[in-house]
Short mmCIF file of N, CA and C in Angstrom, two decimals:
data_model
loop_
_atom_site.label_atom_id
_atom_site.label_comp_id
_atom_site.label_asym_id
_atom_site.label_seq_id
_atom_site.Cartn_x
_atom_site.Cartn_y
_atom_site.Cartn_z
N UNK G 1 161.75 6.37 129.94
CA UNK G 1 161.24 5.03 129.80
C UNK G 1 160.42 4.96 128.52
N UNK G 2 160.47 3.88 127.93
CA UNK G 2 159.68 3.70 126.16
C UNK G 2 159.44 2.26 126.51
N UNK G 3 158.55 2.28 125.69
CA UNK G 3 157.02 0.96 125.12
C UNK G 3 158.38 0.20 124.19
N UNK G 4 158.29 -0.66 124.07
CA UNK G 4 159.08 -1.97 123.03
C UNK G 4 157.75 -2.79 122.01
N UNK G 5 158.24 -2.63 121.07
CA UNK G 5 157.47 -3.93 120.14
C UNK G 5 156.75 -4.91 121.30
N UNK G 6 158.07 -5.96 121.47
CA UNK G 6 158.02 -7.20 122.21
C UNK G 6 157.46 -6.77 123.20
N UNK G 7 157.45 -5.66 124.30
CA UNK G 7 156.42 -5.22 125.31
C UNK G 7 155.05 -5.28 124.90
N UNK G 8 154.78 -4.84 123.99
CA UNK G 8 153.58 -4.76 123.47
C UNK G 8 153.22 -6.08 123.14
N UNK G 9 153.68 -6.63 122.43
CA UNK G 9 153.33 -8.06 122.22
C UNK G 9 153.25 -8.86 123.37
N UNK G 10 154.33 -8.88 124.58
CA UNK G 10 153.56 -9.70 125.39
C UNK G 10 152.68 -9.32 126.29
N UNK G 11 152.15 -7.96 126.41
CA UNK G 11 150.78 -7.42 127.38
C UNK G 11 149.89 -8.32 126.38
N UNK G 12 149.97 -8.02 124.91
CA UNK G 12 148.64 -8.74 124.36
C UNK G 12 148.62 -10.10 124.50
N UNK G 13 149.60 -10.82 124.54
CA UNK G 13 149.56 -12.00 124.60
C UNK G 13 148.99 -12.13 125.70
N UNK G 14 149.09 -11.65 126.97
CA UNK G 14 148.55 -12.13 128.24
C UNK G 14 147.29 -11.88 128.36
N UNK G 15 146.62 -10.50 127.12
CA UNK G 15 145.30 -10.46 127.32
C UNK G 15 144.59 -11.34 126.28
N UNK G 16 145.54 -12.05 125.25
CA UNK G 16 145.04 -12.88 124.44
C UNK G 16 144.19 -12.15 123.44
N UNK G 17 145.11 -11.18 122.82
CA UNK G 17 144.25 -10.66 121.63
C UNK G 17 145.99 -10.36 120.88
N UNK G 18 144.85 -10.66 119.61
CA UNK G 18 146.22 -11.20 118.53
C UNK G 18 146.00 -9.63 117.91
N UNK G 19 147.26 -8.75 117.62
CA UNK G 19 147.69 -7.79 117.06
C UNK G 19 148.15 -8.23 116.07
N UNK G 20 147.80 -6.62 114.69
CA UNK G 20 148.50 -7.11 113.28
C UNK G 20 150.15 -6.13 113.50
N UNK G 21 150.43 -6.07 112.74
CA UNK G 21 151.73 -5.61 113.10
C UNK G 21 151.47 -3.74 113.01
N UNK G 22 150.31 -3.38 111.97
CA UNK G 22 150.33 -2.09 112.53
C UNK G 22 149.16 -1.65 113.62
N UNK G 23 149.07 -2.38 114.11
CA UNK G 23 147.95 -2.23 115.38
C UNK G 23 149.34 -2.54 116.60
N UNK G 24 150.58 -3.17 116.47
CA UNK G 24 151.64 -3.17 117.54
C UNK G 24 152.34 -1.61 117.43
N UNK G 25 152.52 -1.34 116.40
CA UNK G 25 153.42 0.13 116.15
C UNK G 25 152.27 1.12 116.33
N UNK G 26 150.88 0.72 116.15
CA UNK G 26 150.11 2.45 116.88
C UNK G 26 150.25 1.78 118.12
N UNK G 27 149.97 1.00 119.17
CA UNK G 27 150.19 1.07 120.50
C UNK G 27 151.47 1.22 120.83
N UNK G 28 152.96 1.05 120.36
CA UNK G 28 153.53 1.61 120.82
C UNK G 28 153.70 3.03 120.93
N UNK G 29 153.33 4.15 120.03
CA UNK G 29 153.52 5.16 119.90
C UNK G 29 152.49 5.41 120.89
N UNK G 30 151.40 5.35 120.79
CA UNK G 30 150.02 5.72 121.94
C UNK G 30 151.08 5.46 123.42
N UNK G 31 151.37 4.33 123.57
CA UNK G 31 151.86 4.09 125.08
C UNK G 31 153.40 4.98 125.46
N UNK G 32 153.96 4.92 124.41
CA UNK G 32 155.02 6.28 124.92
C UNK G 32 154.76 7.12 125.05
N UNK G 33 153.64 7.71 124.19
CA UNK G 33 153.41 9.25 124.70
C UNK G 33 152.69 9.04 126.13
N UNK G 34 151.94 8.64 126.27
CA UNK G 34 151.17 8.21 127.27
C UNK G 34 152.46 7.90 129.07
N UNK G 35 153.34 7.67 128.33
CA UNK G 35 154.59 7.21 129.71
C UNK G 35 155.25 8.94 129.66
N UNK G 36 155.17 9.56 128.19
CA UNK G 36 155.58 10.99 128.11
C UNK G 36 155.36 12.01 129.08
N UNK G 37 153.56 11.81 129.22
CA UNK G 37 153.11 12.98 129.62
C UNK G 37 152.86 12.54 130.94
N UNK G 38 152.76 11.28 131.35
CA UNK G 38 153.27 10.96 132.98
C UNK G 38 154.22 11.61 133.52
N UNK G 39 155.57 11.48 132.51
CA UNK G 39 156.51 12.44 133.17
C UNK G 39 155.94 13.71 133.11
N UNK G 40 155.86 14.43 132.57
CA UNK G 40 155.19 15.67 132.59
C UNK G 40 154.49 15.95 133.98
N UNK G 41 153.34 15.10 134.23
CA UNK G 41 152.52 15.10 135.53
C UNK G 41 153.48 15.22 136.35
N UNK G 42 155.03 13.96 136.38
CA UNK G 42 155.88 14.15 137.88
C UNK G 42 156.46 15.52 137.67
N UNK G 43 156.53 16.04 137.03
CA UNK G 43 157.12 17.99 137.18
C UNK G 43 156.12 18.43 138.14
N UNK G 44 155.12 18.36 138.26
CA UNK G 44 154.23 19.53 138.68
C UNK G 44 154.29 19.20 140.43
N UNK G 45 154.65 20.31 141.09
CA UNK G 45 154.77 20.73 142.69
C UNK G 45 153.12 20.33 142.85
N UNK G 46 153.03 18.98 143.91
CA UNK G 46 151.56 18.64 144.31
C UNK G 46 151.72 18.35 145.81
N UNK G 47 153.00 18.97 146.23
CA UNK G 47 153.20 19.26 148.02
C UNK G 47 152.04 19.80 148.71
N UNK G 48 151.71 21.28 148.55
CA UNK G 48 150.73 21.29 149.02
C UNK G 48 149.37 21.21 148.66
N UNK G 49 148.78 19.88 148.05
CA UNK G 49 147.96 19.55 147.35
C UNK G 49 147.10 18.50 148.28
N UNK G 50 146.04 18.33 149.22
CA UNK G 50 145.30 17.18 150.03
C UNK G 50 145.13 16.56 149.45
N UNK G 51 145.04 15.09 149.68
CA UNK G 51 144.33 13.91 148.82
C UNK G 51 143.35 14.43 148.86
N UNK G 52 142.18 14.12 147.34
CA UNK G 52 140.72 13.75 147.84
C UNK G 52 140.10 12.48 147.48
N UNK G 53 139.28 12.46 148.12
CA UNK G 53 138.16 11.39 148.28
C UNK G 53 137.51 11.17 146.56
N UNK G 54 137.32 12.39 146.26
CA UNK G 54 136.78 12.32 144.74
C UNK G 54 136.61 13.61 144.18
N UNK G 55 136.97 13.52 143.08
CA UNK G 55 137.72 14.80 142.17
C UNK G 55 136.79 15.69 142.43
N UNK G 56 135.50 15.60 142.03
CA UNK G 56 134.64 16.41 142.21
C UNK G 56 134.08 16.74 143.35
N UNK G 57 132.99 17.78 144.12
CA UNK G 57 132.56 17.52 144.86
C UNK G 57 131.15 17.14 144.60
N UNK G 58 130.93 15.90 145.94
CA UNK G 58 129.57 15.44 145.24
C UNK G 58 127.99 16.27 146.48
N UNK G 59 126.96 15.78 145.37
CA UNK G 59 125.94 16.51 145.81
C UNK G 59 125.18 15.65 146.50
N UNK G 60 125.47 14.75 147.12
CA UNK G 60 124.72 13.89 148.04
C UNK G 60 125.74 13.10 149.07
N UNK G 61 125.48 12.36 150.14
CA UNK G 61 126.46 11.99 150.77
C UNK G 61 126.47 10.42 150.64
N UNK G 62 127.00 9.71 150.94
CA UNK G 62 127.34 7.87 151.02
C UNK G 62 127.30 7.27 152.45
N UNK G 63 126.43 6.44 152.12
CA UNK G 63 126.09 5.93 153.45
C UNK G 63 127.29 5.99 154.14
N UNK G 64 127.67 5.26 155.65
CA UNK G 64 128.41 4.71 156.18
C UNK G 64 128.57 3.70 155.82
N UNK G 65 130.62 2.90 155.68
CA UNK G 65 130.16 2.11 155.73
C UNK G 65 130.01 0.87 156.82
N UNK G 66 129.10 0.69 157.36
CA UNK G 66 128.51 -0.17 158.78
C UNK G 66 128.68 -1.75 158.28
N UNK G 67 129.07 -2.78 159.22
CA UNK G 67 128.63 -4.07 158.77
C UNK G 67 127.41 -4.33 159.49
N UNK G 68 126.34 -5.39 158.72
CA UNK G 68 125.21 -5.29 159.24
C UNK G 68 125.36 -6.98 159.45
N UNK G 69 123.61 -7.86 159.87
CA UNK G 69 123.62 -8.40 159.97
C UNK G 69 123.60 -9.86 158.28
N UNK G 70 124.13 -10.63 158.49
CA UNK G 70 124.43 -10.91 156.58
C UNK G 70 122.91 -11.26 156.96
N UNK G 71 122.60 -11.69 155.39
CA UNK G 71 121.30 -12.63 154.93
C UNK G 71 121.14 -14.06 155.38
N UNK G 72 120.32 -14.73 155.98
CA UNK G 72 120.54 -16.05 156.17
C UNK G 72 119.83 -16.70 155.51
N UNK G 73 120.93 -17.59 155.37
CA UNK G 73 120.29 -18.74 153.85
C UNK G 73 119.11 -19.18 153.01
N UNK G 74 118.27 -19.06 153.78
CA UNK G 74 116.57 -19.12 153.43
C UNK G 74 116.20 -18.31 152.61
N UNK G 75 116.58 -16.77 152.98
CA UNK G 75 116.26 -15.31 152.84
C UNK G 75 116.56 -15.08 151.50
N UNK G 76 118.30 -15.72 151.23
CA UNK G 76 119.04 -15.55 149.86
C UNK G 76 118.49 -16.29 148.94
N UNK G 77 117.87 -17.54 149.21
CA UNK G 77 116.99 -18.76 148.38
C UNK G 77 115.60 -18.32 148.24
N UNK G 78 115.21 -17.69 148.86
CA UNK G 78 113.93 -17.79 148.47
C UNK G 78 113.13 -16.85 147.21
N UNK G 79 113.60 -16.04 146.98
CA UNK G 79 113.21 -15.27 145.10
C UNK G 79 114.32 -15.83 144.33
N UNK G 80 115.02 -16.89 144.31
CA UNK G 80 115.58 -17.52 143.83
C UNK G 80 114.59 -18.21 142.20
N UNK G 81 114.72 -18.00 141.36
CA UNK G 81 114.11 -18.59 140.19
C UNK G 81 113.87 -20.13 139.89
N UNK G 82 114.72 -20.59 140.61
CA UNK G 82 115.40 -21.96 140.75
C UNK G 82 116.60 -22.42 141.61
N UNK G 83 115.99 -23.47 142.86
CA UNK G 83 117.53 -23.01 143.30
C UNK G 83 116.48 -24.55 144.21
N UNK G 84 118.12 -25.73 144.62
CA UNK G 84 117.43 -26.62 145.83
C UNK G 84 117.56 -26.00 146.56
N UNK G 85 117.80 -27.15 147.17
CA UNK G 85 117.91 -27.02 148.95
C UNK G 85 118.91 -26.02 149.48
N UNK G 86 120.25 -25.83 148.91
CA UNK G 86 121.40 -25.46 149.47
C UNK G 86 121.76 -24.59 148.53
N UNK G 87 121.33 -24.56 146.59
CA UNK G 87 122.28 -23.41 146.14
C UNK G 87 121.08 -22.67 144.84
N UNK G 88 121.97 -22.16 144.55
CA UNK G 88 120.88 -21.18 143.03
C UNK G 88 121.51 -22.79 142.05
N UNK G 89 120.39 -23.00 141.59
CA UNK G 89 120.84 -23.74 140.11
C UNK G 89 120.63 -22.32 139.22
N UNK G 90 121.74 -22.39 138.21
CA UNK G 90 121.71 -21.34 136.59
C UNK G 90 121.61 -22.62 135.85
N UNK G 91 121.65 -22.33 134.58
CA UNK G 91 121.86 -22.29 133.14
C UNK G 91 122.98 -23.52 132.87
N UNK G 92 123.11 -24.40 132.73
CA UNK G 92 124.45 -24.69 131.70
C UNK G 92 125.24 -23.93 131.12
N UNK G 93 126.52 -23.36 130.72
CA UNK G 93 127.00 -22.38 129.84
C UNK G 93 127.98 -23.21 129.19
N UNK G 94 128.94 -24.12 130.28
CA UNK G 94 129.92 -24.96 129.15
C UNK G 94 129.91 -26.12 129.20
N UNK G 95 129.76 -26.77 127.77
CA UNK G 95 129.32 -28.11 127.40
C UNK G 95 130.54 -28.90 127.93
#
């Protein structure tokens, strides 16, 4: 499997960042090798291999996770900076 120009061009398009034409030809080369050495990874025997939880092992443990009782509305409003009756007022951001 290989990266295309036009592949490349339309991931950026969807993230909306405009590429020059040699900023399209280093990501293609980056993303093939990159699909390269994926294959590579599917060679390797990971049968008897356990999932883990996290690569490392860690030195503390994580809560449970429990559902508790939520916040009620007052509770969430009240260190509120600004906020009526019912919500947080912010900032304006778009005119």
């Amino acid at each position: 499997m290989s990266v295309t120009k036009e592949e490349v061009n339309y991931v950026a398009d969807l993230a909306r960042l405009k590429l020059s034409e040699d900023e399209t030809e280093s990501l293609v080369g980056d993303m093939n090798q990159i699909l390269d050495h994926m294959e590579t990874l599917e060679e390797v025997d990971t049968s008897d291999v356990e999932p883990l939880e996290h690569v490392v092992e860690l030195e503390y443990q994580l809560r449970d996770d429990k559902a508790k009782e939520p916040v009620s509305h007052d509770d969430a409003l009240k260190n509120a900076p600004d906020a009526d009756t019912d919500y947080f007022r912010v900032p304006r951001v778009i005119e």
